[in-house]
Short mmCIF file of C-alpha atoms in Angstrom, two decimals:
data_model
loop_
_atom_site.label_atom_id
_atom_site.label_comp_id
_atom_site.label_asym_id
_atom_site.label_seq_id
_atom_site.Cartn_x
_atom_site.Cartn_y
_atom_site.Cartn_z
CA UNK I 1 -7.22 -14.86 -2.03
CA UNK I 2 -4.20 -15.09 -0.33
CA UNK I 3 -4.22 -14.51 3.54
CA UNK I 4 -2.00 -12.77 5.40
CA UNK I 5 -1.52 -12.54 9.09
CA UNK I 6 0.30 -10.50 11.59
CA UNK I 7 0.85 -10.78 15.12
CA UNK I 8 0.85 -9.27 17.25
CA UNK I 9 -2.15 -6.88 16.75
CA UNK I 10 -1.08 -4.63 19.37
CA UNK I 11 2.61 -4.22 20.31
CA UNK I 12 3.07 -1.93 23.59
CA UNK I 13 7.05 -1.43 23.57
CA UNK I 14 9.44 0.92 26.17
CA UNK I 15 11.50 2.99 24.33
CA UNK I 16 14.90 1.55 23.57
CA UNK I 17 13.93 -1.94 23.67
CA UNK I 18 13.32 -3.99 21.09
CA UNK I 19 10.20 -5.37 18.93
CA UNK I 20 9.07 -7.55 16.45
CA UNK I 21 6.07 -8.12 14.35
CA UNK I 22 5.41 -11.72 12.99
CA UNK I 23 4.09 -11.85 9.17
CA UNK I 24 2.13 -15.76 7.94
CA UNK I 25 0.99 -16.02 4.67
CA UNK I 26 -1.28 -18.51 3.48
CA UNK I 27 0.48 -19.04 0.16
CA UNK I 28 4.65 -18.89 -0.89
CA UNK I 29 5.76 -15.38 -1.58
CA UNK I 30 8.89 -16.98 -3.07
CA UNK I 31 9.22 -16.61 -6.82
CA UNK I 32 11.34 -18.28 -9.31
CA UNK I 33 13.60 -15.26 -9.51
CA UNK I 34 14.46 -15.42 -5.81
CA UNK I 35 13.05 -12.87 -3.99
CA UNK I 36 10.27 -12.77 -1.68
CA UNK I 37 7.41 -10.55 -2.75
CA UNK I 38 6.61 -8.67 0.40
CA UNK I 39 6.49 -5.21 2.21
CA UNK I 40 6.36 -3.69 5.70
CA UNK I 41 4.72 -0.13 5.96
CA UNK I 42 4.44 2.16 8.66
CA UNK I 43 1.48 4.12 8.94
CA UNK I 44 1.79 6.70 11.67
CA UNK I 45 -1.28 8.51 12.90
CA UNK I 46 -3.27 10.84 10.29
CA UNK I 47 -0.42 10.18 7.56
CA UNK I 48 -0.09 7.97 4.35
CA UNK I 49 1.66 4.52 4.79
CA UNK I 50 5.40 4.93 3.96
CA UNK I 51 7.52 1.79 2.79
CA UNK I 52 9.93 0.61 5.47
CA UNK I 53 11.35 -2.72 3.59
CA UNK I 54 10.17 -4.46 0.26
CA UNK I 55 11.40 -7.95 -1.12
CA UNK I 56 11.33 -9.41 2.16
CA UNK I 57 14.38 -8.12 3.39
CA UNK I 58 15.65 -4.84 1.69
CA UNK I 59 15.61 -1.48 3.45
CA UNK I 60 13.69 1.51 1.70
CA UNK I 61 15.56 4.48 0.69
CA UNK I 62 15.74 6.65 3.77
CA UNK I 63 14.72 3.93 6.49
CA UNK I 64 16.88 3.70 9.77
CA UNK I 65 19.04 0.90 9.90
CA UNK I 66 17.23 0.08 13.29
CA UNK I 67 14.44 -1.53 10.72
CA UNK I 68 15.03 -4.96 9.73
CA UNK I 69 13.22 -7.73 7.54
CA UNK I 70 13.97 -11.10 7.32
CA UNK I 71 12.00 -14.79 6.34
CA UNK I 72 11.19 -16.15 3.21
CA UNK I 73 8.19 -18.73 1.60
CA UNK I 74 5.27 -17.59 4.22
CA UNK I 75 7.19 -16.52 7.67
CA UNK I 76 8.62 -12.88 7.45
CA UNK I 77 9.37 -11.02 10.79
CA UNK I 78 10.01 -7.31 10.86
CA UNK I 79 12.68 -6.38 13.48
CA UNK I 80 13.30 -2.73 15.35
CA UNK I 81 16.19 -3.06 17.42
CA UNK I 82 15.49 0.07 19.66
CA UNK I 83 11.83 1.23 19.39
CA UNK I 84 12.14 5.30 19.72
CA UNK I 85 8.76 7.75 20.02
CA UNK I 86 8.66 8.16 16.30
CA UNK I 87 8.00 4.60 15.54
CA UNK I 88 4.37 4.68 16.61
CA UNK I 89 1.92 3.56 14.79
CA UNK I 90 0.50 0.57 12.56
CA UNK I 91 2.44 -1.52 10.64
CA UNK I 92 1.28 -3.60 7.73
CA UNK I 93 2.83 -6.76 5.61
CA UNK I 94 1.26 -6.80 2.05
CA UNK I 95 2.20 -9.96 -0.16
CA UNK I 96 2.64 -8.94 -3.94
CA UNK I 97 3.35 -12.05 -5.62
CA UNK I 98 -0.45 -12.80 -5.80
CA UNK I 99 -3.16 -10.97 -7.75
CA UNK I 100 -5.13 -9.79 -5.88
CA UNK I 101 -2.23 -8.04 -3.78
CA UNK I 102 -3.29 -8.87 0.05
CA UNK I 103 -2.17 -7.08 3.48
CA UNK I 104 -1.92 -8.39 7.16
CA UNK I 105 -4.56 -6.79 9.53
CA UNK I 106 -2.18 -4.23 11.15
CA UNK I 107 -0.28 -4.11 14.31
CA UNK I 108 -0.31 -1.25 16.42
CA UNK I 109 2.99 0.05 18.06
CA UNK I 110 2.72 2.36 21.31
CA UNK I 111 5.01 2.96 23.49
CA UNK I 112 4.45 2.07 27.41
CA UNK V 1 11.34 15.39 -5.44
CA UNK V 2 8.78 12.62 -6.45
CA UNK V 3 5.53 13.89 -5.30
CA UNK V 4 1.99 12.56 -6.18
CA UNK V 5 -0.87 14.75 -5.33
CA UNK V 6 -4.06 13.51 -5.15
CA UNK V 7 -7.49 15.41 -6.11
CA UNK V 8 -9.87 16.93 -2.81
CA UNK V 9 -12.23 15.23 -1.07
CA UNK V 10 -15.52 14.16 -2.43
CA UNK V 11 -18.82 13.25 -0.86
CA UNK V 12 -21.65 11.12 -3.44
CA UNK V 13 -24.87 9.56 -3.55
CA UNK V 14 -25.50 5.66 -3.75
CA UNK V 15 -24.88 4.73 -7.31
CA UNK V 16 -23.36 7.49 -7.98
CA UNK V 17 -19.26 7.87 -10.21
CA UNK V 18 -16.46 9.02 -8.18
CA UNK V 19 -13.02 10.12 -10.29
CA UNK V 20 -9.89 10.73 -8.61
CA UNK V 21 -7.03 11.88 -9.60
CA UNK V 22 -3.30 11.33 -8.88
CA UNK V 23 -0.83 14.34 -10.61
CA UNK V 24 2.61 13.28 -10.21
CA UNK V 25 5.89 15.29 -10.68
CA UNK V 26 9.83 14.96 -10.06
CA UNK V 27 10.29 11.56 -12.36
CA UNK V 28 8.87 10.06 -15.50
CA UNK V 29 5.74 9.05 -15.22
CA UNK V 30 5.35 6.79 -18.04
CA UNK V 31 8.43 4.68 -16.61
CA UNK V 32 6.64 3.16 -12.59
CA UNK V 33 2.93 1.59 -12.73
CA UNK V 34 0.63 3.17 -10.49
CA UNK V 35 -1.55 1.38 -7.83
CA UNK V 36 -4.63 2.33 -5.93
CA UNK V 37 -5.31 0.99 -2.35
CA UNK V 38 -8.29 2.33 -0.43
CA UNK V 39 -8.60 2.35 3.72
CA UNK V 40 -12.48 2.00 4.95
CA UNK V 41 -12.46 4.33 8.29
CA UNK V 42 -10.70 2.97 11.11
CA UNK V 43 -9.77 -0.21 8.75
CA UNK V 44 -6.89 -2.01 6.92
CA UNK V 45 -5.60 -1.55 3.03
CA UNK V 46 -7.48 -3.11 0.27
CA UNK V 47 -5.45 -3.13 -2.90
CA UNK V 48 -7.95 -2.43 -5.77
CA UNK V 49 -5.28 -2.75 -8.95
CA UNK V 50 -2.51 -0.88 -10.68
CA UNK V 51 -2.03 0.89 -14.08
CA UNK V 52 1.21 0.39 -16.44
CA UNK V 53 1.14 4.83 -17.43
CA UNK V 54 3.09 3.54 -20.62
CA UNK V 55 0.53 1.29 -22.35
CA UNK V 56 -2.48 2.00 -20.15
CA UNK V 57 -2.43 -1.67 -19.38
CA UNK V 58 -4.44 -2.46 -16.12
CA UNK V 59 -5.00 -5.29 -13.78
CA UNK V 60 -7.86 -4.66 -11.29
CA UNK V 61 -8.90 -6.85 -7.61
CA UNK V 62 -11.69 -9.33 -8.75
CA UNK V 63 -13.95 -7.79 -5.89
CA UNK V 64 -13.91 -4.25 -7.82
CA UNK V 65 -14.43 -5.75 -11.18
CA UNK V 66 -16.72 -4.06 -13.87
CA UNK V 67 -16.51 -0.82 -11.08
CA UNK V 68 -13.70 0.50 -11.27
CA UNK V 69 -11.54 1.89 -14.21
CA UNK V 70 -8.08 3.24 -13.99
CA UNK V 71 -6.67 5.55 -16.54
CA UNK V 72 -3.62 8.01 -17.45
CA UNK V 73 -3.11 10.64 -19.10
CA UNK V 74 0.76 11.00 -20.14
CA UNK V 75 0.95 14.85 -21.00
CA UNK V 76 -0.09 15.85 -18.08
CA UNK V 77 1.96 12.70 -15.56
CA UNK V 78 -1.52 12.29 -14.14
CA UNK V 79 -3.55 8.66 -13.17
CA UNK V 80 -7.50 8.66 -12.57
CA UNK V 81 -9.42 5.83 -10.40
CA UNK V 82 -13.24 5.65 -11.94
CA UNK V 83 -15.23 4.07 -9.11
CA UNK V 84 -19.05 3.76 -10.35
CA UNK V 85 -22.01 1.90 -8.71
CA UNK V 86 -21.14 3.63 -5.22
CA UNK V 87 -22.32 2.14 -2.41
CA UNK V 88 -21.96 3.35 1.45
CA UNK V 89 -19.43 0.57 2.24
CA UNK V 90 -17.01 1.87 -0.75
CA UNK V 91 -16.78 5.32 1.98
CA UNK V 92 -13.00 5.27 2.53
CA UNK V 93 -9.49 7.07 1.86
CA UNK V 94 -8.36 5.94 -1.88
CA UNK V 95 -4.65 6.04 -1.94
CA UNK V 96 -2.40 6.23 -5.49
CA UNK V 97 1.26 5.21 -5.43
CA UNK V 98 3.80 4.22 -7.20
CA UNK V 99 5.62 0.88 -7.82
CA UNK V 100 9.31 1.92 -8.58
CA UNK V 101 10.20 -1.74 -9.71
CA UNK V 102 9.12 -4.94 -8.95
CA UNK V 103 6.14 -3.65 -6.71
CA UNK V 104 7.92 -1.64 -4.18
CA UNK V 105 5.26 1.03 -3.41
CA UNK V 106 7.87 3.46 -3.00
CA UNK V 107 5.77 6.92 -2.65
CA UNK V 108 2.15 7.48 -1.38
CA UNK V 109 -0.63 10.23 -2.13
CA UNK V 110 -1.71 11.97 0.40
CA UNK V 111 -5.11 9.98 0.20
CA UNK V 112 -8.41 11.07 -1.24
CA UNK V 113 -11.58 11.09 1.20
CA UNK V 114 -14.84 9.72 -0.73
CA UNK V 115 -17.47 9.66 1.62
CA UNK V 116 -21.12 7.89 0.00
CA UNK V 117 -24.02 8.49 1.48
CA UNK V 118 -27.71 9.33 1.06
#
C-alpha cells in the first residue's frame, strides 16, 4: 500500500498567523492526465471530515480562500495564511490515485 | 441541497452482519460513486472501497475482502455497506460519501457508530 505521511502531527498556531502541514507519499500521485490525485480534509471536533482542496491544488466549493494546496509527484503542502478559531481540528491528506485509497496520520491544529 | 443520511447506530456480537445504509437526496444518485471510509475510536480514516450507483460496479480495500459488500438500490437513491465476520477491532464510525468526479469526496454522512462486542 501506498504510504502517506504528514507532518507535523500536532500544529499549535496563534490566531492570525500562518501554518502549514507537509504531505510525503511513498508513491507518485501524478497521473498521465496531469493532475495530482490528492485531498486535504478538515475534521473539526465531533463532525464528519469536510473537503478543503482535491487534485492537489483546487479549492472545494465553499472553502476560504485563506486555504491553499500546492506540490505535485509525492510532496504536497497545505497552506492557511491566517489561522482563525474555526480552523481547529485534524487535517488529513488521502492519495487517490492508488487502490487501496490511503490517508496521512492526521495533524492536529489548536490554537495557542 | 445534497444530503446523505446515514442509518442509526448499531451495537453486534463477534461474527455477527452489520448493514448500513446511506439515503441520499438533492442530486442524481446514479450519476457520483459512493465510498465508504470507517474511523476506529480516537483513530485515522481507512478507506474500505466505493460503489459506481449506475452499474453496481464495486472495488473494495484488499484488507476487507470477502467481508464486506456494497450495494444500491436506485429507486430509492440509497447505498448499503454489508460488513460480516465482525470482529471487536472492526468497532468504529463507517462514513458514506460521495465522489463528485474524479474522486473528490465532496459530501460526507454524518457517520454510522457500529460498536462489536461480546
Amino acid at each position: 500500500d501506498v504510504v502517506v505521511s504528514q507532518s507535523p502531527l500536532s500544529l499549535p498556531v496563534t490566531p492570525g498567523e500562518p501554518a502549514s502541514i507537509s504531505c510525503r507519499s511513498s508513491q507518485s500521485l501524478l497521473y498521465s492526465n496531469g493532475y495530482n490525485y490528492l485531498n486535504w480534509f478538515l475534521q473539526r471536533p465531533g463532525q464528519s471530515p469536510q473537503l478543503l482542496i482535491y487534485l492537489g491544488s483546487t479549492r472545494a466549493s465553499g472553502v476560504p480562500d485563506r486555504f491553499s494546496g500546492s506540490g505535485s509527484g509525492t510532496d504536497f503542502t497545505l497552506k492557511i495564511s491566517r489561522v482563525e478559531a474555526e480552523d481547529v481540528g485534524v487535517y488529513y491528506c488521502m492519495q487517490a490515485l492508488h487502490i487501496p485509497y490511503t490517508f496521512g496520520q492526521g495533524t492536529k491544529l489548536e490554537i495557542k | 441541497q445534497v444530503q446523505l443520511v446515514q442509518s442509526g447506530a448499531e451495537v453486534k456480537k463477534p461474527g455477527a452482519s452489520v448493514r448500513v445504509s446511506c439515503t441520499t437526496s438533492g442530486y442524481t444518485f446514479t450519476q457520483y460513486y459512493i465510498y465508504w471510509v470507517r474511523q476506529a475510536p480516537g483513530q485515522g480514516l481507512q478507506w474500505m472501497g466505493w460503489i459506481n450507483p449506475n452499474s453496481g460496479d464495486t472495488k473494495y480495500a484488499q484488507k476487507f475482502q470477502g467481508r464486506v459488500a456494497l450495494a444500491r438500490d436506485t429507486s430509492i437513491s440509497t447505498a448499503y455497506m454489508d460488513l460480516s465476520g465482525l470482529r471487536p477491532d472492526d468497532t468504529a464510525i463507517y462514513y458514506c460519501i460521495r465522489d463528485l468526479a474524479g474522486r473528490t469526496l465532496d459530501i460526507w454522512g454524518q457517520g454510522t457508530m457500529v460498536t462489536v462486542s461480546s
